[in-house]
Tab-separated table of C-alpha atoms in Angstrom:
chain	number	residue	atom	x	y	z
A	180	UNK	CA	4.462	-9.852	-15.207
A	181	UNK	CA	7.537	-10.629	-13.543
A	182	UNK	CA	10.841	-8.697	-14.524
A	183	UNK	CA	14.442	-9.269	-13.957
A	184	UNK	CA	16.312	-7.136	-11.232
A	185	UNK	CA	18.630	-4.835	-12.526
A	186	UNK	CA	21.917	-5.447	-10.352
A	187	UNK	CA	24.675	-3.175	-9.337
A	188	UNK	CA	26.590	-1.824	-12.165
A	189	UNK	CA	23.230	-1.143	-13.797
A	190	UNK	CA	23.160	2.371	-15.195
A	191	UNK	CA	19.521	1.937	-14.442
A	192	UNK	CA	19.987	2.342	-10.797
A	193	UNK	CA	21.964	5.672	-10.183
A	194	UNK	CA	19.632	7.830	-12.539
A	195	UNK	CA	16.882	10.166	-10.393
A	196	UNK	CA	13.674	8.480	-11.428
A	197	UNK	CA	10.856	9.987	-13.065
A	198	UNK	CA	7.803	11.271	-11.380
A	199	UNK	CA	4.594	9.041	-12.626
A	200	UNK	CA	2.259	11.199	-14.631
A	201	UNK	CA	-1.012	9.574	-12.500
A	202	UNK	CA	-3.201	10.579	-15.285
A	203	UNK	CA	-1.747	7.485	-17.074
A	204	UNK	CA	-4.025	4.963	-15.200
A	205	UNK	CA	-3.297	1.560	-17.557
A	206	UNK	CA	0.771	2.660	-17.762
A	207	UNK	CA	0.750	2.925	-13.601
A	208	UNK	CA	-1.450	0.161	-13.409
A	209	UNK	CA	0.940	-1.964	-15.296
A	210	UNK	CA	4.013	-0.793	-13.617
A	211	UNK	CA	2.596	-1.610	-10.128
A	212	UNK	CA	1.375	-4.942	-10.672
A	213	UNK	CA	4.717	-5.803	-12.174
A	214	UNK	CA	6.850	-4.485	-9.226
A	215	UNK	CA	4.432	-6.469	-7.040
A	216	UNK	CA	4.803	-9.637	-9.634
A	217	UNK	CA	8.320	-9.314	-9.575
A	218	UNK	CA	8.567	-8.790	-5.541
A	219	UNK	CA	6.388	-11.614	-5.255
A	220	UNK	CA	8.641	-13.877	-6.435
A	221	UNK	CA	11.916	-12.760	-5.334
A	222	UNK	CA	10.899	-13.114	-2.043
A	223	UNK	CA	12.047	-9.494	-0.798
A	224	UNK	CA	10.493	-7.031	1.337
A	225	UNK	CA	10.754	-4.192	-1.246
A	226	UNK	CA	10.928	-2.812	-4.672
A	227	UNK	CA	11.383	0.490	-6.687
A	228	UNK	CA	10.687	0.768	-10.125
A	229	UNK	CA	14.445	1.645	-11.168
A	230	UNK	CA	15.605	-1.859	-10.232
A	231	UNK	CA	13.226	-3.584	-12.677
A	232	UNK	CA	14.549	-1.098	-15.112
A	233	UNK	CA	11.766	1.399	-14.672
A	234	UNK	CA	13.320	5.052	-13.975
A	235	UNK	CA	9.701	5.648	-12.481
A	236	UNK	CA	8.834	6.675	-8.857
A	237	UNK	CA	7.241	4.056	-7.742
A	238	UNK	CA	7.833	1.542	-4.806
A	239	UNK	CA	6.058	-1.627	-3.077
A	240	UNK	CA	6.950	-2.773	-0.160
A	241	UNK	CA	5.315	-6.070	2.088
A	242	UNK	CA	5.813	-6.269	5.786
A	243	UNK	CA	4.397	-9.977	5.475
A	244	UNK	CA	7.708	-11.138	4.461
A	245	UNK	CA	9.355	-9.685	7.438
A	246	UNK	CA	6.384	-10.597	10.223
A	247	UNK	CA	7.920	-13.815	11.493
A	248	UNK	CA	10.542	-10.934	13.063
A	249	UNK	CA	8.407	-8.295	13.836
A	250	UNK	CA	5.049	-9.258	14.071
A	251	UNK	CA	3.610	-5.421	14.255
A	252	UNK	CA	4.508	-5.856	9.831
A	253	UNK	CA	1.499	-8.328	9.924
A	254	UNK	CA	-0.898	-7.432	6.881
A	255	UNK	CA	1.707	-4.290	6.197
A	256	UNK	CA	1.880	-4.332	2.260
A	257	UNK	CA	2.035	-0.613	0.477
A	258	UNK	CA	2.435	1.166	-2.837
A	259	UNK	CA	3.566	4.681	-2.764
A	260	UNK	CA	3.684	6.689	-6.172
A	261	UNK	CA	5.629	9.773	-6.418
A	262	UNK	CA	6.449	9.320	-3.176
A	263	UNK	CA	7.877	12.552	-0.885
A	264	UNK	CA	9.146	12.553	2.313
A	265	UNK	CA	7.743	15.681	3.963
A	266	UNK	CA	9.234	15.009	7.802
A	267	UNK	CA	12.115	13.123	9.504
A	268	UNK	CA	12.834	12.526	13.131
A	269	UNK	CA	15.703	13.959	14.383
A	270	UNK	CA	17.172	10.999	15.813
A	271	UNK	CA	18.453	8.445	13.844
A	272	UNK	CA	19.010	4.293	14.026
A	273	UNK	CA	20.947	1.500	12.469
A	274	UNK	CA	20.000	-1.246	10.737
A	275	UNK	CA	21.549	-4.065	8.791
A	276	UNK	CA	20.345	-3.773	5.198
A	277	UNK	CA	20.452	-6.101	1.925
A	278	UNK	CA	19.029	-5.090	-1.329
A	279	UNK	CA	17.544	-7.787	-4.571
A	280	UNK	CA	20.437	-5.588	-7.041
A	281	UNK	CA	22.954	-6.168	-4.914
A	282	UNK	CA	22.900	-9.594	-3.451
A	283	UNK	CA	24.709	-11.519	-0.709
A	284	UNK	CA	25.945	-7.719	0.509
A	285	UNK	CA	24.647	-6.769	3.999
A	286	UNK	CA	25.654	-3.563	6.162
A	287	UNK	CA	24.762	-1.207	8.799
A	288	UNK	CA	22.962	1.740	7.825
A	289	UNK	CA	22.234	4.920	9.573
A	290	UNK	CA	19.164	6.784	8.582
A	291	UNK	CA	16.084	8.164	10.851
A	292	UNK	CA	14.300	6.664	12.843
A	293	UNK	CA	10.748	7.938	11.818
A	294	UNK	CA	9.496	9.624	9.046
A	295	UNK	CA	5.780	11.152	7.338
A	296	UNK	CA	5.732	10.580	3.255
A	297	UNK	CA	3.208	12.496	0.779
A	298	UNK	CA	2.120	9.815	-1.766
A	299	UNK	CA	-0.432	8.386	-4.124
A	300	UNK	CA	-1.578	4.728	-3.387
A	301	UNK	CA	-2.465	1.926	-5.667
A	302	UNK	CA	-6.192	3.599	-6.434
A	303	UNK	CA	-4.121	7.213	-7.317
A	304	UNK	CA	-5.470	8.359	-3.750
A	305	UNK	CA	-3.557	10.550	-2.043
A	306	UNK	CA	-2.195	9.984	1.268
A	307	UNK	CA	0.098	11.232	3.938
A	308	UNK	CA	1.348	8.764	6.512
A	309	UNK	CA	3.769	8.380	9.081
A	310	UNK	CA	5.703	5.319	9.315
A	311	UNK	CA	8.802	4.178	12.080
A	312	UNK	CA	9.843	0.769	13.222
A	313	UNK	CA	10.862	-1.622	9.890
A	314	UNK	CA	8.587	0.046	8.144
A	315	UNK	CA	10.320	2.883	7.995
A	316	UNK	CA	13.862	1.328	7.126
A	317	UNK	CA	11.760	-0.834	4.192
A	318	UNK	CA	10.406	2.478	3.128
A	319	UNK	CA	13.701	4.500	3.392
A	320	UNK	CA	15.774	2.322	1.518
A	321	UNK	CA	13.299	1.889	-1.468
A	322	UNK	CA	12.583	5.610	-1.644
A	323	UNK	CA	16.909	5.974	-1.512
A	324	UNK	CA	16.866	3.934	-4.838
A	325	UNK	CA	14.524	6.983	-6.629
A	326	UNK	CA	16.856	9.040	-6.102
A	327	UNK	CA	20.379	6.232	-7.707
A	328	UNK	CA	21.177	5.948	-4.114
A	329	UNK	CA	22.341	2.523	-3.258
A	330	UNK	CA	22.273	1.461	0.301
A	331	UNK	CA	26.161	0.403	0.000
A	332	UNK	CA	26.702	4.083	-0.585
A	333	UNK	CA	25.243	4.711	2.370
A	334	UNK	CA	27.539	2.406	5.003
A	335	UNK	CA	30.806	3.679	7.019
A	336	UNK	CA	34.195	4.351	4.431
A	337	UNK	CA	35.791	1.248	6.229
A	338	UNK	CA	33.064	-1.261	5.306
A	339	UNK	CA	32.694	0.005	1.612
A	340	UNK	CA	36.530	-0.852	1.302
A	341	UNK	CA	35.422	-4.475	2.577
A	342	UNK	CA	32.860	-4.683	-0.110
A	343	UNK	CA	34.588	-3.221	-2.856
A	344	UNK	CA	35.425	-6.378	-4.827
A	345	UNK	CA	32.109	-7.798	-4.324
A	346	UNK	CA	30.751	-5.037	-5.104
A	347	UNK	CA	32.867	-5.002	-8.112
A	348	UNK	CA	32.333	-8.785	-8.983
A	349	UNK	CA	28.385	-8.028	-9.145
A	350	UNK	CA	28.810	-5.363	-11.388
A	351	UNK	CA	30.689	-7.760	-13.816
A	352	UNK	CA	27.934	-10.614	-13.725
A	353	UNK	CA	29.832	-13.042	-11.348
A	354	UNK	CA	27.067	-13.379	-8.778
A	355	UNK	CA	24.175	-16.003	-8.707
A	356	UNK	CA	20.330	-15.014	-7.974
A	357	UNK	CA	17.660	-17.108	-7.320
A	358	UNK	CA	15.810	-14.657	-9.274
A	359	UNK	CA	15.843	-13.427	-12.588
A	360	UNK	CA	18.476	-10.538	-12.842
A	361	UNK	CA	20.901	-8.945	-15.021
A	362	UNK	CA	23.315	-6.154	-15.665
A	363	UNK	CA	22.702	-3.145	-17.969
């Protein structure tokens, strides 16, 4: 079923999510199909469960969306439950980022340029994989949300002063979506 994003200002998104208890098969079931509803029809590349107002670890993110500019995301669609990262490179990228909660924002963002996550899959399978490229950035800033980080925490001091009152207008409901989205 598709949800409405929770958007900046959201209490929603700066609490630590949850670890899924994978012995509730229907519950994660649920939760997945409605992150993937929800993505679906956004029209991002990701989603974690806090922004649908879910304080769950759970993300999906599709490559597909993002394989007109890098065709290696071809066919690249993932769910990763209690997700861990277990290794990062030690060198490190930027990137320009956007995010569904907090819309018609884009920055630079520094994080690493590879990394290897511990998680369960859509069929509660474990896996380990490593991931770099866009893959990695998708991955990174989804996982950053589990954790109430925002990816406008993330940018240089000088920018966040540039985005302060649009950062502050989104938290006060004066922003359109073309999806479904509140405050909360």
């Amino acid at each position: 079923m598709i949800q409405a994003i929770y958007l900046y200002g959201s209490d929603v998104l700066r609490r630590v999510a949850e670890p899924v208890d994978i012995n509730e098969k229907e519950a994660t079931e649920s939760l997945v199909k409605d992150l993937w509803d929800t993505l679906e029809r956004s029209e991002g590349c990701g989603l974690a469960a806090p922004q649908i107002g879910v304080s769950k670890r759970v993300v999906v993110v599709d490559g597909d969306v993002m394989s007109d500019v890098y065709d290696y995301l071809k066919g690249f669609r993932r769910t990763l439950i209690n997700p861990v990262i277990v290794e990062e490179s030690g060198s490190f990228c930027e990137y320009n980022e956007g995010c569904l909660s907090v819309p018609g924002i884009y920055a630079d963002v520094r994080r690493p340029e590879a990394i290897t996550v511990e998680y369960y899959d859509e069929t509660l399978t474990k896996r380990t994989e490593h991931f770099d490229k866009f893959a990695c950035r998708m991955i990174q800033h989804e996982l950053s949300h589990l954790d109430g980080v925002l990816f406008t925490d993330l940018v240089a001091p000088i920018r966040r002063k540039m985005i302060a009152k649009k950062l502050t207008n989104i938290a006060h409901g004066k922003v359109g979506t073309r999806y479904n989205s509140k405050i909360k």
